[in-house]
Short mmCIF file of C-alpha atoms in Angstrom, two decimals:
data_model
loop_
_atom_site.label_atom_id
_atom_site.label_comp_id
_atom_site.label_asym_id
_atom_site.label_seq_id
_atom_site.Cartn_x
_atom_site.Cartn_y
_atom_site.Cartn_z
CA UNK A 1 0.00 0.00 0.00
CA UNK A 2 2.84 2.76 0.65
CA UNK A 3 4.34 1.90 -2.61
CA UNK A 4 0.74 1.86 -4.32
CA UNK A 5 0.19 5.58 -2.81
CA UNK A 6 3.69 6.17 -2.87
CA UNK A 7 4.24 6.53 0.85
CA UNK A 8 7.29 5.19 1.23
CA UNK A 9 8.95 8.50 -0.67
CA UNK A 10 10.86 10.85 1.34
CA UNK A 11 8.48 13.89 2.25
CA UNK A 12 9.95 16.20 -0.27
CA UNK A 13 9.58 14.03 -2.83
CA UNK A 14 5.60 13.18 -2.08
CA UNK A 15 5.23 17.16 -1.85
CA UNK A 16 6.06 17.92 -5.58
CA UNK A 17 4.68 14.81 -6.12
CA UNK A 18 1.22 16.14 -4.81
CA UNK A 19 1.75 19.99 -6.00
CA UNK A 20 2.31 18.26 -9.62
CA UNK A 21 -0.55 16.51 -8.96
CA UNK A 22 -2.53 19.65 -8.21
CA UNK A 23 -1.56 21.92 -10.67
CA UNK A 24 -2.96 19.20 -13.46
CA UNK A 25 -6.39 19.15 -11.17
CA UNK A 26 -5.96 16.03 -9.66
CA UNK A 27 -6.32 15.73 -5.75
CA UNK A 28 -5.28 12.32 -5.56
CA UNK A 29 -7.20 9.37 -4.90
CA UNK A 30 -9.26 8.11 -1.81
CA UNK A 31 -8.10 5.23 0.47
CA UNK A 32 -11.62 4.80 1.93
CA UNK A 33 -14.02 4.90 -1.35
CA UNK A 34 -12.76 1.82 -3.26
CA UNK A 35 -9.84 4.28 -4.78
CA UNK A 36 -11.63 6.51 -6.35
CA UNK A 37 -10.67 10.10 -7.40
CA UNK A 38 -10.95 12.60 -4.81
CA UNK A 39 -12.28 14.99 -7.83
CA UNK A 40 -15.19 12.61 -8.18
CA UNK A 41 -15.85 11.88 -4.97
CA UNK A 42 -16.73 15.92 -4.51
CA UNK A 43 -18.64 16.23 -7.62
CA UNK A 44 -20.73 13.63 -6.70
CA UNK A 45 -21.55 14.74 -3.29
CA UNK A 46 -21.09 18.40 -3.47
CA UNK A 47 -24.88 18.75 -4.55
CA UNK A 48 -26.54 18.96 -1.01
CA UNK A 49 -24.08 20.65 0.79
CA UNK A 50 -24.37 23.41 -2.31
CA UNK A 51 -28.18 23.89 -1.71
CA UNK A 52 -28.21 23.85 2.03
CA UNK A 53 -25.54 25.68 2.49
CA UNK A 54 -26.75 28.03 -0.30
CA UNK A 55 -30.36 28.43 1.12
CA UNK A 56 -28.57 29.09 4.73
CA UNK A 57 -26.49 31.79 3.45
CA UNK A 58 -29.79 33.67 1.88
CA UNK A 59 -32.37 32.91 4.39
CA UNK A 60 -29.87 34.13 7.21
CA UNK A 61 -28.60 37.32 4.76
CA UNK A 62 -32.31 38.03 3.78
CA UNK A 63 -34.15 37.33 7.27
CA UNK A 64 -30.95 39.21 9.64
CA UNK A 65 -31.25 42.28 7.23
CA UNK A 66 -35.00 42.72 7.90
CA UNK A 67 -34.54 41.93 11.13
CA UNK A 68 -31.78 44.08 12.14
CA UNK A 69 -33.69 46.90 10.10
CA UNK A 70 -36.47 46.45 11.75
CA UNK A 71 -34.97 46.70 15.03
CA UNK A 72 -33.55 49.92 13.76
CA UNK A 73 -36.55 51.78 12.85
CA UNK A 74 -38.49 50.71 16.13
CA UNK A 75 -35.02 51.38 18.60
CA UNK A 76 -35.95 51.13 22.15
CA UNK A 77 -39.11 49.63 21.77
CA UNK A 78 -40.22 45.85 22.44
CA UNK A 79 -39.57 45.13 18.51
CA UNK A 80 -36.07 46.34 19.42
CA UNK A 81 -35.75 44.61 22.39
CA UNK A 82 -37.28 41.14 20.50
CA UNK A 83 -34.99 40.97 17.76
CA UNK A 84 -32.19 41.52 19.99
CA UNK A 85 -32.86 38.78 22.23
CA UNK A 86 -33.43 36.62 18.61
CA UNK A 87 -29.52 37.93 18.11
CA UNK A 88 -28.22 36.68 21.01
CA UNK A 89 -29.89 33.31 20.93
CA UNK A 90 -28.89 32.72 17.44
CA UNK A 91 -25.24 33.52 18.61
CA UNK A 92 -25.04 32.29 21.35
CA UNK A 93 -26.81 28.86 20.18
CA UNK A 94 -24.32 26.15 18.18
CA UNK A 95 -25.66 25.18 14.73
CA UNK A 96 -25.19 21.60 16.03
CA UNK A 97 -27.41 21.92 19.25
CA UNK A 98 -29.92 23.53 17.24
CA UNK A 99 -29.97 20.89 14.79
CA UNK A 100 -30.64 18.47 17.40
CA UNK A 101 -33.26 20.49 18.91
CA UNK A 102 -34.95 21.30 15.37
CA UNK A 103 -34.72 17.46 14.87
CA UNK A 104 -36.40 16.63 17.73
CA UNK A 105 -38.84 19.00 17.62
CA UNK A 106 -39.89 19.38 14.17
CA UNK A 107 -38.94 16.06 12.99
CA UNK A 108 -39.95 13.43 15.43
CA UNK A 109 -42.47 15.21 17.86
CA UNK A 110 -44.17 17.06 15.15
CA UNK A 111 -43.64 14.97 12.50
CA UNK A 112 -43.16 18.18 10.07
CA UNK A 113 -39.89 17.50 8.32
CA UNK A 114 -37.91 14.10 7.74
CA UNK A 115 -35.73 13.53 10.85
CA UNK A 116 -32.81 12.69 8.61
CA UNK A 117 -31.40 11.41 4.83
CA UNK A 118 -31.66 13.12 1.66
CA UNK A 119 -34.84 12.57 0.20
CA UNK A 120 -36.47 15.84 -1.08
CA UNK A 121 -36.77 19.77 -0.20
CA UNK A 122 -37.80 19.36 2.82
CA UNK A 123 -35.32 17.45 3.78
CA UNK A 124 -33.05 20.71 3.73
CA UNK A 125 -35.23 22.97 5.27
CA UNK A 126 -34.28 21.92 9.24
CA UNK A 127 -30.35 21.69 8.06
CA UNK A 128 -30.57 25.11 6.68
CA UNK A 129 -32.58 26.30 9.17
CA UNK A 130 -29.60 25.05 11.67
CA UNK A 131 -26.84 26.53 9.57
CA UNK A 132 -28.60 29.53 9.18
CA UNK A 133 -29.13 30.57 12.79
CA UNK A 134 -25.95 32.19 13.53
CA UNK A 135 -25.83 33.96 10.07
CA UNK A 136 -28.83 35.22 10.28
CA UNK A 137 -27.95 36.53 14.44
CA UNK A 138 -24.77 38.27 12.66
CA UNK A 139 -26.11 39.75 10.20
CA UNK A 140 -29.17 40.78 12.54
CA UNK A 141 -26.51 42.48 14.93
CA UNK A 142 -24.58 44.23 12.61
CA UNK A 143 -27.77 45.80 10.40
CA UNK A 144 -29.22 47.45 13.49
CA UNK A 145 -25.85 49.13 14.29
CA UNK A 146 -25.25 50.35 11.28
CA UNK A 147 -28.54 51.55 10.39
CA UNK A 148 -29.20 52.94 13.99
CA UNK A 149 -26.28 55.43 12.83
CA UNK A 150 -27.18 56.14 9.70
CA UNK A 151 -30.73 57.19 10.51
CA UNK A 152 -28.94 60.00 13.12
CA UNK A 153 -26.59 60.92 10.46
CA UNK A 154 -26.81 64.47 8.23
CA UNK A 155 -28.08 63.55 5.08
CA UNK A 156 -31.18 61.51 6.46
CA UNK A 157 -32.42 64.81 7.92
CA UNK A 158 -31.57 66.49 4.39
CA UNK A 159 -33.86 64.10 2.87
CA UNK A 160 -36.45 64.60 5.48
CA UNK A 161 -36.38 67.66 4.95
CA UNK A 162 -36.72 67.77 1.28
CA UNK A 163 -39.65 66.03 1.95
CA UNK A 164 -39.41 62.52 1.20
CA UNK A 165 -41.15 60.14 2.45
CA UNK A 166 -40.07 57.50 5.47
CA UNK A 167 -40.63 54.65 3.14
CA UNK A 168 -38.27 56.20 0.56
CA UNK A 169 -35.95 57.70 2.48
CA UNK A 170 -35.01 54.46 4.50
CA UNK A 171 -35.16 52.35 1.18
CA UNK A 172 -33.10 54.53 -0.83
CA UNK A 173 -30.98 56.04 1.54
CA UNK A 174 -30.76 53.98 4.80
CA UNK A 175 -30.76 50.63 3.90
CA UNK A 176 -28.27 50.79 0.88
CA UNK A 177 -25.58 52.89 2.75
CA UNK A 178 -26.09 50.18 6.07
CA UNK A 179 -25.66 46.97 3.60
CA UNK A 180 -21.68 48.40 2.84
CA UNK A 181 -20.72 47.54 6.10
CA UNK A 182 -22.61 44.28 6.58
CA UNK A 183 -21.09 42.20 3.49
CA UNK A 184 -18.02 42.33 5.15
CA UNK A 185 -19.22 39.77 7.11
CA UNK A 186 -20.21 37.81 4.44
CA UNK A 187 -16.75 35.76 4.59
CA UNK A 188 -16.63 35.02 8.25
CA UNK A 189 -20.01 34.20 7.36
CA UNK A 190 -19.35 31.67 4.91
CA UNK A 191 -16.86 30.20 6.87
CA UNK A 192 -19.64 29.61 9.67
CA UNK A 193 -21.70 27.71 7.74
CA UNK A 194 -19.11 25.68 6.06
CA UNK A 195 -17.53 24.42 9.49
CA UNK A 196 -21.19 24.51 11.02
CA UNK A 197 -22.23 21.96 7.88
CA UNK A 198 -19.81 19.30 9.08
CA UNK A 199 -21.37 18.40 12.05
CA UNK A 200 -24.95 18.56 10.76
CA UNK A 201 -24.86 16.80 7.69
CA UNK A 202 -23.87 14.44 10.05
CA UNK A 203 -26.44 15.03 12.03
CA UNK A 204 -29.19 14.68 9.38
CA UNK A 205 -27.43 12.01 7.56
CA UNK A 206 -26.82 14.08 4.52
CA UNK A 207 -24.27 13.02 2.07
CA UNK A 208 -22.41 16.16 1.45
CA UNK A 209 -18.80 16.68 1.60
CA UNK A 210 -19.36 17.74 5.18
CA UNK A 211 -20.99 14.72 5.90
CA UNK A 212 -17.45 13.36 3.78
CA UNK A 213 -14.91 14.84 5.45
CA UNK A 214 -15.78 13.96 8.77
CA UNK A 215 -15.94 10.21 7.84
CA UNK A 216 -12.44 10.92 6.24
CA UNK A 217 -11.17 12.05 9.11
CA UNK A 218 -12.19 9.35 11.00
CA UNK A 219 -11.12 6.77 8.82
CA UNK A 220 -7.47 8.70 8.37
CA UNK A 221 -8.33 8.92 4.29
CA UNK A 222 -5.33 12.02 3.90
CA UNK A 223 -6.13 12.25 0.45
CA UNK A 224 -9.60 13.24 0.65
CA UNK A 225 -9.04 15.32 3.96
CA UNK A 226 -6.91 17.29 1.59
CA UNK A 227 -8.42 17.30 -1.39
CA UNK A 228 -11.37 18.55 0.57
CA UNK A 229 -9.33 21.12 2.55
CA UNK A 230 -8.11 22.83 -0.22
CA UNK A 231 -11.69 22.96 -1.78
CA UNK A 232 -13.17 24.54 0.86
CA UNK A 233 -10.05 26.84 0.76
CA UNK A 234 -10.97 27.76 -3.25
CA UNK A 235 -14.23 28.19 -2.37
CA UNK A 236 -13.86 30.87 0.20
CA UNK A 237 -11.53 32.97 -2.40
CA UNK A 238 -14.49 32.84 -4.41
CA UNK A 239 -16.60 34.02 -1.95
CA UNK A 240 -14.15 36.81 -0.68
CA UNK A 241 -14.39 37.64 -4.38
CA UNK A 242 -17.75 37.94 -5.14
CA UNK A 243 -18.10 40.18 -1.58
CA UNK A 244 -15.45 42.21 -3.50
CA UNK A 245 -17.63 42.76 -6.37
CA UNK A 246 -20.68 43.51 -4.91
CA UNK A 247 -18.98 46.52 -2.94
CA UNK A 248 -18.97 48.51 -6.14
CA UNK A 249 -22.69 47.39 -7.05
CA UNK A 250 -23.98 48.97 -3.95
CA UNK A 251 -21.92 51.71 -3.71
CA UNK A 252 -20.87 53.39 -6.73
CA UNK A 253 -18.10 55.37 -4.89
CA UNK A 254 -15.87 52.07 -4.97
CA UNK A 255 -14.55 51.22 -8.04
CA UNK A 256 -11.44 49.40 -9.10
CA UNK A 257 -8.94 51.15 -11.14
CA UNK A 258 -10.03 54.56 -11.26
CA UNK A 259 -9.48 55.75 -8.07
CA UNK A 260 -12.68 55.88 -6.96
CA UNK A 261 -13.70 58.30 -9.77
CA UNK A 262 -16.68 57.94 -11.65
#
């Protein structure tokens, strides 16, 4: 077997080996799954942790921007004082023990969604739900701060003044200029609800690459841990990029390459 994998190299030698390897796209191959490429083994499980970990990343975004606005608007009332409690539960709450609780709850004593396995929509709803819970706290949290200050800035009273309405002037004015701040917790974000999906697609029985890696791990498959490391390691460049890109969509003040001239 060390010769097959060609373990018995010196370490130098198995690192260009491996880089080599990489460069050409190929992670390696798996000890545990019957030697099969590590490329494979992600592109055939990849699909659920994609759509649960996509739907937790927009229902927390979507749901802790209302909620932190909300909480804005209505400061120092009990709407205010709600949706910060709702914060600090959903921080202070692990995506795993929430997933246990949402199983047991929803799942077996209400018999709403399937306890566990991959079967159809609704088997994702209680893993994104659980995923989604400390994104969604964040987000919550960092929306009412933001757009408590912009609401006592200047140019809120200016257009006020001018006499627009409270609708528009929050929607056009207050909201955008709060998001700026907010996606830059989009990374941190994503890195919540990848490490957060390891231990509940376990939980649910979901066979992700979460689900994957964690039976890598325990069955000391280095190849996949790897392969799978540096995935998740691609994928949150991506998602720093993208964050990156959407700066200069919602304000038009930042702009690559011109100084930040229009």
């Amino acid at each position: 077997m060390n010769q097959k994998y060609g373990l018995n190299k010196p370490l130098w030698d198995q690192y260009l080996i491996y880089m080599g390897n990489l460069l050409h796209g190929n992670l390696g191959t798996s000890f545990q799954f019957n030697n099969q490429p590590v490329t494979q083994l992600i592109a055939h499980d990849i699909g659920p942790s994609m759509q649960i970990g996509t739907q937790a990343m927009i229902v927390g975004s979507v749901l802790g921007i209302l909620l932190g606005a909300v909480a804005a608007i209505k400061k120092n009332t009990w709407v205010d004082s709600g949706a910060t409690f709702i914060s600090i539960l959903g921080i202070s709450i692990p995506s795993f023990v929430l997933a246990v609780l949402l199983q047991y709850y929803f799942g077996y004593k209400l018999q709403w969604f399937p306890v566990a396995l991959w079967q159809n929509f609704s088997s994702s709803i209680l893993p994104t739900l659980a995923l989604a819970a400390f994104p969604l706290a964040n987000v919550a949290r960092f929306m009412r701060t933001e757009m408590v200050d912009v609401l006592d800035s200047d140019y809120i009273e200016l257009a006020k003044a001018k006499g627009d309405s409270e609708r528009k002037t929050i929607t056009h004015h207050a909201l955008r200029n709060s998001l700026i701040p907010v996606i830059t917790i989009v990374g941190p974000m994503a890195v919540s609800i990848m490490t957060g999906s390891l231990v509940v697609e376990n939980i649910f029985s979901i066979p992700g690459i979460g689900n994957q890696f964690v039976q890598s791990i325990l069955t000391n498959d280095y190849p996949t841990i790897m392969g799978l490391t540096i995935f998740y390691s691609f994928l949150l460049v991506v998602i720093i990029l993208v964050v990156d890109i959407l700066y200069g969509i919602i304000d038009p003040r930042i702009r690559l390459g011109n100084g930040g001239k229009e």
